[in-house]
Amino acid sequence: MTAGFLDRALPGGHHVQVGRLPPGLLPDAAGLAALWALHPAHYHEIMMHGRPVATPRWQQAYGADYHYTGRVNRAEPLTPAMTPFLAWARAQVDPRLNGLLFNWYDAEHAHYIGKHRDSTKDMIEGAPIVTISLGASRLFRLRPWRGAGKIDLEADHGAVIVIPQATNLAWTHEVPHRAADHGRRISLTLRGFVASQ
């Protein structure tokens, strides 16, 4: 259990942890604008049903490549603005975290991510998946894999959600677009990858 985090029990013996970034790490409007300006010019492509499909949001890996849905998101070097988030997560959650995946969501474009389980290819066994939410609030929805029901969490500015690997395999998560959503959200997902990737 991560200090200062709340444990949210899920059916089936699984759980997630919910916490917050310390105030000193919360970017102000200028900091958010600088992170937003990093989004790629084009959408990343994934393979769905044997054909390439553009993701409904901007996405970029930093620090470590991310392999999923038949594609590789090639990592760029971490920027100075990103390293404090990684340093905090390594100190507070798991020292094995070494890769960041940024997703940029703009409500004007109805950006979202559908229900999925994160790829664990090249991930360190037992390392959790940590999501930091910045900017506008969005719904973070968990559903049992091949089961019924849902658990909704509100991912607002500074929210942190820790998903153990076992929970990731048994539950899907998603960030749907809602008609009432507005503004821009940035999510930083941190994972621990083996060094040989």
CSV table of C-alpha atoms in Angstrom, one decimal:
chain,number,residue,atom,x,y,z
A,1,MET,CA,0.0,0.0,0.0
A,2,THR,CA,1.4,3.4,-1.0
A,3,ALA,CA,1.6,5.9,1.8
A,4,GLY,CA,-1.1,8.5,1.6
A,5,PHE,CA,-3.2,6.5,-1.0
A,6,LEU,CA,-6.6,5.1,-0.5
A,7,ASP,CA,-7.2,1.4,-1.4
A,8,ARG,CA,-10.3,0.9,-3.5
A,9,ALA,CA,-11.4,-2.7,-3.4
A,10,LEU,CA,-12.8,-4.3,-6.6
A,11,PRO,CA,-14.9,-7.4,-6.8
A,12,GLY,CA,-12.9,-10.6,-7.3
A,13,GLY,CA,-10.2,-9.7,-4.8
A,14,HIS,CA,-8.6,-7.0,-6.9
A,15,HIS,CA,-8.0,-3.4,-6.1
A,16,VAL,CA,-6.6,0.0,-7.2
A,17,GLN,CA,-5.0,2.7,-5.2
A,18,VAL,CA,-6.1,6.3,-5.5
A,19,GLY,CA,-4.0,9.3,-4.4
A,20,ARG,CA,-2.9,12.8,-5.3
A,21,LEU,CA,0.2,14.5,-6.5
A,22,PRO,CA,1.8,16.8,-3.9
A,23,PRO,CA,0.9,20.5,-4.4
A,24,GLY,CA,4.5,21.3,-5.4
A,25,LEU,CA,4.2,19.0,-8.5
A,26,LEU,CA,0.9,20.4,-9.7
A,27,PRO,CA,1.6,22.4,-12.9
A,28,ASP,CA,0.0,25.9,-13.1
A,29,ALA,CA,-1.6,27.2,-16.3
A,30,ALA,CA,1.7,27.9,-17.9
A,31,GLY,CA,3.1,24.5,-17.0
A,32,LEU,CA,0.1,22.8,-18.4
A,33,ALA,CA,0.3,24.8,-21.6
A,34,ALA,CA,4.0,23.8,-21.9
A,35,LEU,CA,3.1,20.1,-21.5
A,36,TRP,CA,0.2,20.4,-23.9
A,37,ALA,CA,2.5,21.9,-26.5
A,38,LEU,CA,4.5,18.7,-26.6
A,39,HIS,CA,1.7,16.7,-28.2
A,40,PRO,CA,2.6,15.2,-31.7
A,41,ALA,CA,1.3,16.8,-34.8
A,42,HIS,CA,-0.3,13.5,-35.9
A,43,TYR,CA,-2.2,10.7,-34.2
A,44,HIS,CA,-0.4,7.5,-33.4
A,45,GLU,CA,-1.7,4.4,-35.3
A,46,ILE,CA,-2.6,1.1,-33.8
A,47,MET,CA,-3.8,-2.2,-35.3
A,48,MET,CA,-7.5,-3.0,-34.9
A,49,HIS,CA,-8.9,-6.1,-36.6
A,50,GLY,CA,-5.9,-6.3,-38.9
A,51,ARG,CA,-5.9,-2.7,-40.1
A,52,PRO,CA,-4.2,0.5,-38.9
A,53,VAL,CA,-6.5,2.9,-37.1
A,54,ALA,CA,-5.6,6.4,-35.7
A,55,THR,CA,-5.9,6.7,-32.0
A,56,PRO,CA,-8.7,9.2,-30.9
A,57,ARG,CA,-6.2,11.3,-29.0
A,58,TRP,CA,-2.5,12.3,-29.2
A,59,GLN,CA,0.0,9.9,-27.7
A,60,GLN,CA,3.8,9.7,-27.2
A,61,ALA,CA,6.1,7.4,-25.2
A,62,TYR,CA,9.1,8.8,-23.3
A,63,GLY,CA,12.0,7.0,-21.7
A,64,ALA,CA,11.0,3.5,-22.9
A,65,ASP,CA,9.3,2.1,-26.0
A,66,TYR,CA,5.7,0.9,-25.5
A,67,HIS,CA,4.6,-2.2,-27.4
A,68,TYR,CA,0.9,-2.7,-27.9
A,69,THR,CA,-1.8,-3.7,-30.4
A,70,GLY,CA,0.7,-4.7,-33.0
A,71,ARG,CA,2.6,-1.5,-32.9
A,72,VAL,CA,5.5,0.1,-31.1
A,73,ASN,CA,5.4,3.7,-29.8
A,74,ARG,CA,9.0,4.6,-30.0
A,75,ALA,CA,10.2,6.6,-27.0
A,76,GLU,CA,11.6,10.1,-27.1
A,77,PRO,CA,14.0,11.3,-24.3
A,78,LEU,CA,12.4,12.6,-21.1
A,79,THR,CA,12.2,16.4,-21.0
A,80,PRO,CA,13.2,18.3,-17.8
A,81,ALA,CA,9.5,19.0,-17.2
A,82,MET,CA,8.7,15.3,-17.1
A,83,THR,CA,11.5,14.1,-14.8
A,84,PRO,CA,9.9,15.4,-11.5
A,85,PHE,CA,6.8,13.2,-12.1
A,86,LEU,CA,8.9,10.1,-12.7
A,87,ALA,CA,11.1,10.8,-9.7
A,88,TRP,CA,8.1,11.3,-7.4
A,89,ALA,CA,6.4,8.1,-8.7
A,90,ARG,CA,9.6,6.1,-8.3
A,91,ALA,CA,10.0,7.3,-4.7
A,92,GLN,CA,6.4,7.0,-3.6
A,93,VAL,CA,5.1,4.1,-5.6
A,94,ASP,CA,7.8,1.8,-7.2
A,95,PRO,CA,11.5,2.5,-7.9
A,96,ARG,CA,11.3,0.3,-11.0
A,97,LEU,CA,9.2,2.7,-13.0
A,98,ASN,CA,11.1,4.0,-16.0
A,99,GLY,CA,8.8,4.7,-18.9
A,100,LEU,CA,6.1,7.4,-19.4
A,101,LEU,CA,3.3,7.3,-22.0
A,102,PHE,CA,1.6,10.7,-22.5
A,103,ASN,CA,-2.0,10.9,-23.8
A,104,TRP,CA,-3.5,14.3,-24.7
A,105,TYR,CA,-7.3,14.6,-24.6
A,106,ASP,CA,-9.1,17.6,-26.1
A,107,ALA,CA,-12.9,17.7,-25.4
A,108,GLU,CA,-13.3,19.8,-28.6
A,109,HIS,CA,-12.2,16.8,-30.6
A,110,ALA,CA,-14.2,14.3,-28.4
A,111,HIS,CA,-10.9,12.5,-27.6
A,112,TYR,CA,-11.2,9.3,-25.5
A,113,ILE,CA,-9.7,5.9,-24.9
A,114,GLY,CA,-11.9,2.8,-25.1
A,115,LYS,CA,-11.9,-0.1,-22.7
A,116,HIS,CA,-8.7,-2.0,-22.7
A,117,ARG,CA,-6.1,-3.8,-20.6
A,118,ASP,CA,-2.6,-2.4,-20.9
A,119,SER,CA,0.0,-4.4,-22.7
A,120,THR,CA,2.5,-6.0,-20.3
A,121,LYS,CA,5.1,-6.8,-23.0
A,122,ASP,CA,8.6,-6.1,-21.7
A,123,MET,CA,7.2,-4.9,-18.3
A,124,ILE,CA,8.9,-5.9,-15.1
A,125,GLU,CA,7.0,-8.6,-13.4
A,126,GLY,CA,4.8,-7.1,-10.6
A,127,ALA,CA,5.5,-3.5,-11.5
A,128,PRO,CA,2.3,-1.4,-11.2
A,129,ILE,CA,0.8,0.9,-13.8
A,130,VAL,CA,0.5,4.5,-12.5
A,131,THR,CA,-1.7,7.1,-14.1
A,132,ILE,CA,-1.3,10.8,-13.3
A,133,SER,CA,-4.1,13.1,-14.5
A,134,LEU,CA,-3.5,16.8,-15.2
A,135,GLY,CA,-5.9,19.5,-16.4
A,136,ALA,CA,-9.6,19.0,-17.0
A,137,SER,CA,-11.4,16.3,-15.1
A,138,ARG,CA,-12.5,13.1,-16.8
A,139,LEU,CA,-14.2,9.9,-15.9
A,140,PHE,CA,-11.9,6.9,-15.4
A,141,ARG,CA,-14.0,3.8,-15.7
A,142,LEU,CA,-13.0,0.2,-14.6
A,143,ARG,CA,-14.9,-2.9,-15.8
A,144,PRO,CA,-14.2,-6.5,-15.1
A,145,TRP,CA,-12.6,-8.3,-18.0
A,146,ARG,CA,-15.3,-10.6,-19.5
A,147,GLY,CA,-17.7,-9.6,-16.7
A,148,ALA,CA,-20.5,-7.2,-15.9
A,149,GLY,CA,-20.6,-4.0,-13.9
A,150,LYS,CA,-18.4,-1.0,-13.7
A,151,ILE,CA,-16.6,1.3,-11.2
A,152,ASP,CA,-16.2,5.0,-12.0
A,153,LEU,CA,-13.5,7.2,-10.6
A,154,GLU,CA,-13.2,10.9,-11.3
A,155,ALA,CA,-9.7,11.8,-12.5
A,156,ASP,CA,-9.3,15.5,-11.8
A,157,HIS,CA,-6.2,17.7,-11.8
A,158,GLY,CA,-3.6,15.9,-9.7
A,159,ALA,CA,-5.3,12.6,-9.3
A,160,VAL,CA,-3.1,9.5,-9.3
A,161,ILE,CA,-4.5,6.0,-9.9
A,162,VAL,CA,-2.2,2.9,-9.3
A,163,ILE,CA,-3.3,-0.3,-11.0
A,164,PRO,CA,-1.5,-3.5,-9.9
A,165,GLN,CA,-0.5,-5.8,-12.8
A,166,ALA,CA,-2.9,-8.5,-11.6
A,167,THR,CA,-5.8,-6.0,-11.6
A,168,ASN,CA,-4.8,-4.8,-15.1
A,169,LEU,CA,-5.1,-8.4,-16.3
A,170,ALA,CA,-8.5,-8.9,-14.7
A,171,TRP,CA,-10.1,-5.5,-15.3
A,172,THR,CA,-10.3,-3.1,-18.2
A,173,HIS,CA,-10.1,0.7,-17.9
A,174,GLU,CA,-11.2,3.5,-20.2
A,175,VAL,CA,-11.6,7.2,-20.4
A,176,PRO,CA,-14.9,7.8,-22.3
A,177,HIS,CA,-15.8,11.2,-23.8
A,178,ARG,CA,-19.0,12.6,-22.3
A,179,ALA,CA,-21.1,15.4,-23.7
A,180,ALA,CA,-20.5,17.5,-20.6
A,181,ASP,CA,-16.7,17.2,-20.8
A,182,HIS,CA,-14.8,20.3,-21.6
A,183,GLY,CA,-11.2,21.5,-21.7
A,184,ARG,CA,-8.0,19.6,-22.1
A,185,ARG,CA,-6.6,16.7,-20.1
A,186,ILE,CA,-3.1,15.2,-20.1
A,187,SER,CA,-2.5,11.8,-18.7
A,188,LEU,CA,1.0,10.4,-17.8
A,189,THR,CA,1.1,6.6,-17.5
A,190,LEU,CA,4.2,5.3,-15.9
A,191,ARG,CA,5.4,1.7,-16.2
A,192,GLY,CA,8.5,-0.4,-15.3
A,193,PHE,CA,10.1,-2.0,-18.4
A,194,VAL,CA,13.0,-4.4,-18.5
A,195,ALA,CA,16.3,-2.7,-19.4
A,196,SER,CA,16.9,-5.0,-22.4
A,197,GLN,CA,14.0,-3.7,-24.5
